Coordinates of C-alpha atoms in Angstrom, one line a residue:
X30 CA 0.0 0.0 0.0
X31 CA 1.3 3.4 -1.0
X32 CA 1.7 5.7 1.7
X33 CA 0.6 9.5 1.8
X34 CA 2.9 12.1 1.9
X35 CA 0.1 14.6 3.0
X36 CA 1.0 14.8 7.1
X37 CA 4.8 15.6 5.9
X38 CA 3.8 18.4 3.4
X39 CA 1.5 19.8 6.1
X40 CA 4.3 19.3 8.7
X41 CA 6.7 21.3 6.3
X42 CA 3.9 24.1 5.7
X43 CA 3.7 24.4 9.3
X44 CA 7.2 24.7 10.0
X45 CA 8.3 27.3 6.8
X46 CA 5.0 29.3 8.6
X47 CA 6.8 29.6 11.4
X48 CA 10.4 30.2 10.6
X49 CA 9.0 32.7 8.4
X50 CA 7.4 34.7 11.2
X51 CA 9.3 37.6 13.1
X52 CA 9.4 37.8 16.8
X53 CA 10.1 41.0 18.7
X54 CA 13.6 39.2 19.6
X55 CA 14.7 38.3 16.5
X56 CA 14.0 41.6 15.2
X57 CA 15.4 43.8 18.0
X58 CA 18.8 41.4 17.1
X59 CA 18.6 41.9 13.3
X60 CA 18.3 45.9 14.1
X61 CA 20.9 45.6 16.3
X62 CA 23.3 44.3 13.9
X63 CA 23.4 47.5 12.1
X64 CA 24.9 49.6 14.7
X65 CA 28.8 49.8 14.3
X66 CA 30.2 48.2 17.2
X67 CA 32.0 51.2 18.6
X68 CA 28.7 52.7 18.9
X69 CA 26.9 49.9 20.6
X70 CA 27.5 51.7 23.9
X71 CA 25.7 54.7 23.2
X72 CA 22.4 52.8 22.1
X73 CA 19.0 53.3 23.5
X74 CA 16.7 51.0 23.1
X75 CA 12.5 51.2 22.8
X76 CA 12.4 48.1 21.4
X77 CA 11.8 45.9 24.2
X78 CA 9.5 45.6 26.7
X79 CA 11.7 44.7 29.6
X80 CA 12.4 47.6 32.1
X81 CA 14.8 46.0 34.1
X82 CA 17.4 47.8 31.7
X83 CA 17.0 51.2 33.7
X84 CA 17.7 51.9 37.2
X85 CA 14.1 53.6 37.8
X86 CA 12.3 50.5 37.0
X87 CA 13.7 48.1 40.0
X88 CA 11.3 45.5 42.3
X89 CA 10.0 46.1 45.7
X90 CA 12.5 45.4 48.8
X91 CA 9.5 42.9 49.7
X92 CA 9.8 41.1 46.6
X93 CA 13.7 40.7 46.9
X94 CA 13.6 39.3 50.5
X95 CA 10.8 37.0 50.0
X96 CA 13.0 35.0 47.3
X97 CA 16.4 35.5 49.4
X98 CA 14.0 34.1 52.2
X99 CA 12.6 31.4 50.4
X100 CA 15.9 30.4 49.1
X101 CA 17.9 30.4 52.3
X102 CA 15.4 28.0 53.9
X103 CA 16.5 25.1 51.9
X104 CA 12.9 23.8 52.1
X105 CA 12.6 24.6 48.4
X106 CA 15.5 22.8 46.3
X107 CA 13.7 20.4 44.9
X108 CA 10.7 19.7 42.4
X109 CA 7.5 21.1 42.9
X110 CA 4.4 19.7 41.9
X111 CA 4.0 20.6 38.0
X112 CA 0.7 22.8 38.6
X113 CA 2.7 24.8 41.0
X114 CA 3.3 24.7 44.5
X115 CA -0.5 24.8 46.7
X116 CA 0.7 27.5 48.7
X117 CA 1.4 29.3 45.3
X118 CA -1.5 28.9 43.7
X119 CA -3.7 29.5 46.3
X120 CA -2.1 33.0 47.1
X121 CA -2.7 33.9 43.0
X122 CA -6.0 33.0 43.1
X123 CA -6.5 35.0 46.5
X124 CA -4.8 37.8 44.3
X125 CA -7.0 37.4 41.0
X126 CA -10.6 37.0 43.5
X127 CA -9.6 41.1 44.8
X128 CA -10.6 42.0 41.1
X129 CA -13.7 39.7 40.5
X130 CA -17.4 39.6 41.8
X131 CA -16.6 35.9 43.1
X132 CA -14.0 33.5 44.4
X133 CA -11.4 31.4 42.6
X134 CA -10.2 28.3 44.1
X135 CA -6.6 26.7 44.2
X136 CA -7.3 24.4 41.3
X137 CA -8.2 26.8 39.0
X138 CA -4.7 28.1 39.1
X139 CA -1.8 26.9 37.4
X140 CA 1.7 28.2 37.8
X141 CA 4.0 28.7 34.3
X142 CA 7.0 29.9 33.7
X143 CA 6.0 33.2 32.4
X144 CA 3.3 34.3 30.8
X145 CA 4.4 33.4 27.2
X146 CA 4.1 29.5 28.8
X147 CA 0.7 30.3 29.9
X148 CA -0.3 31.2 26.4
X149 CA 1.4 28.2 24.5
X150 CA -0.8 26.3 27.5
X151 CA -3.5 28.4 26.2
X152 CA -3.4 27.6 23.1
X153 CA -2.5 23.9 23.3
X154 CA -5.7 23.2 25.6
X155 CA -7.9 24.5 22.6
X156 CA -6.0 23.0 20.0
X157 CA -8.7 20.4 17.8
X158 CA -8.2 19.3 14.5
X159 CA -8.5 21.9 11.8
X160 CA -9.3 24.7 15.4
X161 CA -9.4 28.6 14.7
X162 CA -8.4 31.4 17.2
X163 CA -8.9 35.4 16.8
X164 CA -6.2 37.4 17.5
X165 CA -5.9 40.7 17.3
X166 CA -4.3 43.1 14.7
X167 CA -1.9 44.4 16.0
X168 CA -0.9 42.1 18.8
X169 CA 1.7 40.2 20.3
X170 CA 3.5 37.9 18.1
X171 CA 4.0 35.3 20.1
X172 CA 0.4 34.2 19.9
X173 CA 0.6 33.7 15.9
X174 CA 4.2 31.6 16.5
X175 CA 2.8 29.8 18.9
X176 CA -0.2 28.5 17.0
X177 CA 1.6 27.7 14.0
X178 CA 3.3 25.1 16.1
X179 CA 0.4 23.5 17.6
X180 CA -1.4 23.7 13.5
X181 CA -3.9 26.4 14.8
X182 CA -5.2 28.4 12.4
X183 CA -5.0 32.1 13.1
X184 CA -7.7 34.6 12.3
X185 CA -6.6 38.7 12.6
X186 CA -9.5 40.6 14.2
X187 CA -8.9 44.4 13.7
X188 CA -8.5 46.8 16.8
X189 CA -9.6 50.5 15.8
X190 CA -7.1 53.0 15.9
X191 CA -9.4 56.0 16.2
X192 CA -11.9 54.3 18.8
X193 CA -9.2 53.8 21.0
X194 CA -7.9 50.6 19.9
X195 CA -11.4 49.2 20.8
X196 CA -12.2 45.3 19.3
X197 CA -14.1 45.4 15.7
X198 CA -16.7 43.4 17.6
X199 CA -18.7 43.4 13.7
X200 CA -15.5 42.1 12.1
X201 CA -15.0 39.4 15.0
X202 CA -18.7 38.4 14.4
X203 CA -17.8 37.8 10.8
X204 CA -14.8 35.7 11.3
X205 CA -16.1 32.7 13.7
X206 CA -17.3 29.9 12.3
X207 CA -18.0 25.8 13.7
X208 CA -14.0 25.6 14.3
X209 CA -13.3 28.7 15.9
X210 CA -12.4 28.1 19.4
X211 CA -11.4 31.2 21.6
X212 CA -10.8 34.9 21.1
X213 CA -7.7 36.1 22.7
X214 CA -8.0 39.5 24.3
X215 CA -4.9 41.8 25.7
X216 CA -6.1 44.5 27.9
X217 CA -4.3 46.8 29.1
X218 CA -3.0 46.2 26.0
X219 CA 0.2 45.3 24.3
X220 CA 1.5 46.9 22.0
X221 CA -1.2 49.5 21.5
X222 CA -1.4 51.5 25.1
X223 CA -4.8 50.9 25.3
X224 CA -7.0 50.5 28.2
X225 CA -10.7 48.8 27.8
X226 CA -13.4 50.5 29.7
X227 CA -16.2 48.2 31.9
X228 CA -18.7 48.4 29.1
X229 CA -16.4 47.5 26.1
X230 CA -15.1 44.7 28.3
X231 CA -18.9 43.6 28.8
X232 CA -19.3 44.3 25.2
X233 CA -16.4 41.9 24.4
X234 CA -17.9 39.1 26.7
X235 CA -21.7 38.9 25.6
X236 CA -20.6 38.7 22.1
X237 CA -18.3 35.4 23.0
X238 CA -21.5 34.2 24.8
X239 CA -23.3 35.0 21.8
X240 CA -21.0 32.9 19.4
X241 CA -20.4 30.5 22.0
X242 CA -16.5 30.7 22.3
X243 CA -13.9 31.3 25.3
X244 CA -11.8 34.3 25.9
X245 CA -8.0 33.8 26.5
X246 CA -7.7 37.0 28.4
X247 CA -4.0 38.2 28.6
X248 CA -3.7 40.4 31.5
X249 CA 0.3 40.7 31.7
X250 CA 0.0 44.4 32.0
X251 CA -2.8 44.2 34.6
X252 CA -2.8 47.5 37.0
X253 CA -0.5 49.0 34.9
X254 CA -2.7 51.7 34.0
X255 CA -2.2 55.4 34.4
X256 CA -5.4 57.3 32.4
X257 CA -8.9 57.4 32.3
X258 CA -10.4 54.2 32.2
X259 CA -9.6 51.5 35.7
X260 CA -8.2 48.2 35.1
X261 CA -11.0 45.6 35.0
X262 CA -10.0 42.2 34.7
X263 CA -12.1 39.8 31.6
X264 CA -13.1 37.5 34.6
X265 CA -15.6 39.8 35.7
X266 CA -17.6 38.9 32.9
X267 CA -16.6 35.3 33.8
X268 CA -20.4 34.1 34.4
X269 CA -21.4 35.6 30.9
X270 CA -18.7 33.5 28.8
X271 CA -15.8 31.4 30.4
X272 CA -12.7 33.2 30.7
X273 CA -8.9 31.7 30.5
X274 CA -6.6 34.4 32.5
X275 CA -3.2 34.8 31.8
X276 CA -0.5 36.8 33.5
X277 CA 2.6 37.3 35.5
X278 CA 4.8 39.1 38.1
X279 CA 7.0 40.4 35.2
X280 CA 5.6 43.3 34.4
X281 CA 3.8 44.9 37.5
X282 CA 6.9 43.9 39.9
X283 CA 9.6 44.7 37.2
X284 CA 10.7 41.2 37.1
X285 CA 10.6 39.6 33.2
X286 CA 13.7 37.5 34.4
X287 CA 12.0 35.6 37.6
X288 CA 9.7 33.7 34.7
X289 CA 6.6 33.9 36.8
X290 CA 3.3 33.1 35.5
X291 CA -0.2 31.8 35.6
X292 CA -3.2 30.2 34.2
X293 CA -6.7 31.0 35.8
X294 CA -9.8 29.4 34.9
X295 CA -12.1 32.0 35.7
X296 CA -15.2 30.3 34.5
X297 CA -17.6 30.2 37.8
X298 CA -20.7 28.7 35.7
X299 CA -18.3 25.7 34.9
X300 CA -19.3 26.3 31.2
X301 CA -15.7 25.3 29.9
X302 CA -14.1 24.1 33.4
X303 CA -15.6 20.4 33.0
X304 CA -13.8 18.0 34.8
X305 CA -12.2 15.9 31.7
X306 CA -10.7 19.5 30.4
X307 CA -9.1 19.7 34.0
X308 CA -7.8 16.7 34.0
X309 CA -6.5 16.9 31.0
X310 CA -5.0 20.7 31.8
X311 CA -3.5 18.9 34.6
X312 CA -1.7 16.3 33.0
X313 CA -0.5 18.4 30.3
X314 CA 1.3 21.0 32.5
X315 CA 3.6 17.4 33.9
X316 CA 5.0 18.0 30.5
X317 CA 6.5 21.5 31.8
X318 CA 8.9 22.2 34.7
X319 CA 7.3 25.0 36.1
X320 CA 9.2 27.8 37.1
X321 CA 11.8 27.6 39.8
X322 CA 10.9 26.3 43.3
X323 CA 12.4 29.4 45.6
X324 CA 10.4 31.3 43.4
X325 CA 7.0 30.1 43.4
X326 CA 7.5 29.8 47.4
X327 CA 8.3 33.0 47.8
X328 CA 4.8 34.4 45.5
X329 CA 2.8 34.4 48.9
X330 CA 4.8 37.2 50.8
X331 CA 5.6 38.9 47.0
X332 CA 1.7 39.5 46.5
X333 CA 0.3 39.7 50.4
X334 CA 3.2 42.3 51.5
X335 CA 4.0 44.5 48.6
X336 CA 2.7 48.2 49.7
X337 CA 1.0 50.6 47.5
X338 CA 3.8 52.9 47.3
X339 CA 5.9 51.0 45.3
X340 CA 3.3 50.1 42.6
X341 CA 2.3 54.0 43.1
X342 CA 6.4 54.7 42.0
X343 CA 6.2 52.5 38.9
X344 CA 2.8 54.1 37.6
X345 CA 4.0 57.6 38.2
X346 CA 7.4 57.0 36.0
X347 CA 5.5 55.3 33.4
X348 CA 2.7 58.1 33.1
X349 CA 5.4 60.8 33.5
X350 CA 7.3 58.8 29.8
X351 CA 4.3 58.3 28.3
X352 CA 3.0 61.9 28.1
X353 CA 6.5 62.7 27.2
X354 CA 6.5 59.7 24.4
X355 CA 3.0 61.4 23.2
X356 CA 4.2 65.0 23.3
X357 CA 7.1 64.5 21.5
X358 CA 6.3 62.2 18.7
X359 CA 3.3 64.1 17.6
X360 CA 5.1 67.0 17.2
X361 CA 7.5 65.2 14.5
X362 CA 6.2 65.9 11.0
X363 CA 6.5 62.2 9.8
X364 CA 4.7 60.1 12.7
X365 CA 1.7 60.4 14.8
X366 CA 0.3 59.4 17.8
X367 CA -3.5 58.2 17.8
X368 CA -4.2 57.2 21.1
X369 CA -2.4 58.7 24.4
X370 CA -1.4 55.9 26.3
X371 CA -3.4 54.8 28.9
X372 CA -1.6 51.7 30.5
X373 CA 1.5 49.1 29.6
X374 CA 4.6 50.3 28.7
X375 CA 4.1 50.6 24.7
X376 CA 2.2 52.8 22.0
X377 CA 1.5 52.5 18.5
X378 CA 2.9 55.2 16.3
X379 CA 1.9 55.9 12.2
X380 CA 4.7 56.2 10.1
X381 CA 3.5 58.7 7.2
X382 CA 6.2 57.9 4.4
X383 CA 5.2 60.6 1.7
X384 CA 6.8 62.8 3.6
X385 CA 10.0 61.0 4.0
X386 CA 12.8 60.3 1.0
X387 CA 14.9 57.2 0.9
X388 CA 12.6 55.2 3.5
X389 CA 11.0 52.5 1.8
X390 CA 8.9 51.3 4.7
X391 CA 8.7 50.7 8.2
X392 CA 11.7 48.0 8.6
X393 CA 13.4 50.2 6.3
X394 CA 12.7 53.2 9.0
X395 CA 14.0 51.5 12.0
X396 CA 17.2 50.0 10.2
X397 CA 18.2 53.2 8.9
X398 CA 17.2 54.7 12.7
X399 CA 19.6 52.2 14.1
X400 CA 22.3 52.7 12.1
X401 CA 22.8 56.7 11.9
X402 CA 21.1 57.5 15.5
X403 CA 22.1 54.0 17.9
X404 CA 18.2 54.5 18.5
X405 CA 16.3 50.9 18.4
X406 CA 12.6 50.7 18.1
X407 CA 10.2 47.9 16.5
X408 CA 8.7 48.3 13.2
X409 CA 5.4 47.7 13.0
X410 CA 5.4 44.5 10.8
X411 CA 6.4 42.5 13.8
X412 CA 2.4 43.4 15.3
X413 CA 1.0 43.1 12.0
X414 CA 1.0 46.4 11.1
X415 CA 2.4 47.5 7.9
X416 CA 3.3 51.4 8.3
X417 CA 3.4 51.8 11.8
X418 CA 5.9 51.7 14.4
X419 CA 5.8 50.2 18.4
X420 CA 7.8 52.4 20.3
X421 CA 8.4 51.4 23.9
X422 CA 8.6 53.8 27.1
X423 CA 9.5 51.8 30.0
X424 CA 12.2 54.0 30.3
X425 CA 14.2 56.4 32.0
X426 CA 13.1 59.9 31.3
X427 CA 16.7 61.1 30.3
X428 CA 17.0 58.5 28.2
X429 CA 13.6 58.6 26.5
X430 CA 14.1 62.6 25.8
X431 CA 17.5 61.8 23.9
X432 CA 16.3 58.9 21.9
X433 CA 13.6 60.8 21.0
X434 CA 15.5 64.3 20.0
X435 CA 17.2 61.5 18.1
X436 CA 14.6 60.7 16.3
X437 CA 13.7 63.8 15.4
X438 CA 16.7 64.5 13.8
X439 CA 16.8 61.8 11.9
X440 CA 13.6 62.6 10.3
X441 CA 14.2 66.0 9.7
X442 CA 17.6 64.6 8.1
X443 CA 15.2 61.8 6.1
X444 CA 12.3 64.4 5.1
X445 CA 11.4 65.2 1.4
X446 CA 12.3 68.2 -0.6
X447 CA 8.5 69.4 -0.5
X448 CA 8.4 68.8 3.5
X449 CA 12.1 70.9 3.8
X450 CA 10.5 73.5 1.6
X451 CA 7.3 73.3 3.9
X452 CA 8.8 73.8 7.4
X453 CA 11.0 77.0 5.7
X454 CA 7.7 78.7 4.9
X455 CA 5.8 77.7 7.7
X456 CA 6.8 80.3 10.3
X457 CA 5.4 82.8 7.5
X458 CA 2.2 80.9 6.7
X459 CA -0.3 82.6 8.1
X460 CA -2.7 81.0 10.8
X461 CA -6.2 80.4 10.6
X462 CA -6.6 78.6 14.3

């Protein structure tokens, strides 16, 4: 009997999918790599979301002595269970139940090492033959890599520039179909700035109910929010449609590197939490290490003891860049700002390119950048976003005024011959505001 080839040309599809795809990493590195060496050391980089590279962005005291603590005991040197330690997850799911209308339990918390193992969990737990997921556009990369790996088909849902990078709930509507399986939600949000208001939130959850899928609700950036709207977690909305909550200590306690992070069931009407799903969650993560032990034992002191002041700190630096990020960028003829950010430690940023000679597009933009200024920021493309740019500001406000007077110059270097000829004859233009 002749065998079929068709499981190794779908195998092969799957894996030129996802060497094809960029991650923030590997395009920070490739941006990198144009900067002359002797340069490297005056580089600034809002490319990455980790702001452990500045001395303003440093954990809490409490934080520090609870793993020194933990560690010193000697109590915690060995394996712990692969869910995570009890005394672990029962303290995140004390944490999650302050922001939601009823009570999570130990068991429907599961410790990961970071949140980008929570959502390849995720992911993996809703993975059926021939499944679809909605992600949105932009987004976080990782989701799209991640599925192509587990042979999940992604579907882009758009998020609305001028409605505050609000969910195309229409467009979401037009996308599921019998194989669809979750939407994935980032609020605050990554990489856009945005922060979802209660109703949209609701919005967001009676239209899963509606169409009958769950929402993978990433929540890394949870608290981190510094405008108008209040953080409100998805599993609020928990007993409208089951929610899957992801997050970690990375980003609120400054500590990417510690590889923290969870999964919470927060799905009190037990419309997705049956018991065989469970289970098999539960056997699943004995494929995983978990994070490290010291670490998970010292998560009950780390979120019971940490005081308002230091959280307070962290919010205050970020809004203090990000009205400086705003400010600045939109007053530089070739990029604009949308949306103030409200929360997280990026913004989008349009990239208008008629005005601009010798720039192609946006990778073009930030290779060029890197190479005459030692400035690094992300193009677009890596989000899904063809002419825009992700600019980071998780750092210090030194730092962030130079790389951005940077910036400036290099546009005004880059601009067109009709854009030189414009800003001349501006100051005589006469003003009709």
């Amino acid at each position: 009997m002749k065998m079929s080839n068709n499981n190794n040309d779908d195998n092969k599809e799957y894996n030129d999918k996802s060497q094809n795809m960029m991650t923030i990493k590997g395009i920070i590195s490739l941006i990198m790599s144009q900067i002359d060496s002797k340069k490297k050391e005056n580089v600034i980089s809002l490319g990455m979301g980790d702001p452990t590279a500045y001395n303003c962005f440093t954990t809490s005291n409490v934080a520090e002595k609870a793993v020194v603590d933990a560690l010193s005991t000697a109590f915690f040197n060995g394996y712990a269970p692969t869910v995570g330690l009890p005394k672990t997850r029962l303290a995140i799911a004390e944490y999650l139940s302050r922001d939601l209308p009823y009570k999570l339990a130990m068991d429907d918390v599961f410790v990961t090492s970071g949140c980008t193992n929570a959502i390849d969990i995720a992911l993996t737990m809703v993975a059926k033959p021939g499944a679809n997921v909605l992600i949105p556009k932009p987004g976080f990369p990782i989701y799209e890599l991640c599925a192509s790996f587990r042979q999940i088909e992604v579907k882009h849902y758009n998020l609305v520039p001028d409605k505050a990078w609000e969910i195309d709930l229409n467009m979401v509507e037009s996308l599921v179909d019998e194989k669809t399986a979750a939407i994935v939600v980032i609020n605050p949000g990554n990489p856009c700035g945005n922060v979802y208001s209660y109703h949209h939130l609701l919005q967001i959850a009676e239209t899963a109910k509606k169409l009958g899928i769950l929402v993978i609700a990433d929540e890394v950036y949870g608290h981190l929010v510094f405008g108008k709207n209040k953080f409100v977690a998805m599993g609020t909305f928990g007993s409208i449609a089951p929610v899957m909550t992801l997050g970690s200590l990375s980003k609120r306690w400054l500590v990417p590197g510690w590889r923290l992070g969870w999964l919470a069931m927060t799905d009190p009407n037990c419309l997705f939490k049956q018991p065989k799903f469970m289970e098999r969650l539960k056997k699943y993560f004995d494929i995983y290490g978990g994070p490290p032990t010291f670490i998970q034992a010292a998560v009950p002191e780390i979120l019971e003891k940490t005081d308002d002041a230091f959280f307070k700190k962290t919010i205050n630096i970020l809004k203090k860049t990000s009205d400086l990020c705003y400010e600045s960028i939109n007053k530089i003829h070739c990029l604009n700002c949308p949306l103030k950010p409200e929360g997280s430690m990026s913004v989008m940023v349009k990239l208008d390119l008629s005005v601009l000679r010798d720039i192609t597009d946006n990778l073009d933009f930030c290779f060029k950048l890197a190479k005459e200024e030692s400035v690094v920021i992300l193009p677009g493309v890596a989000v899904g976003m063809k002419d825009w740019l992700r600019v980071t500001f998780a750092v210090d406000p030194a730092s962030l005024e130079e790389a951005l007077q940077r910036i400036d110059s290099f546009c005004q270097r880059h601009a067109s011959h009709e854009q030189e000829a414009f800003e001349v004859m501006a100051p005589s233009l006469p003003s009709y505001r």
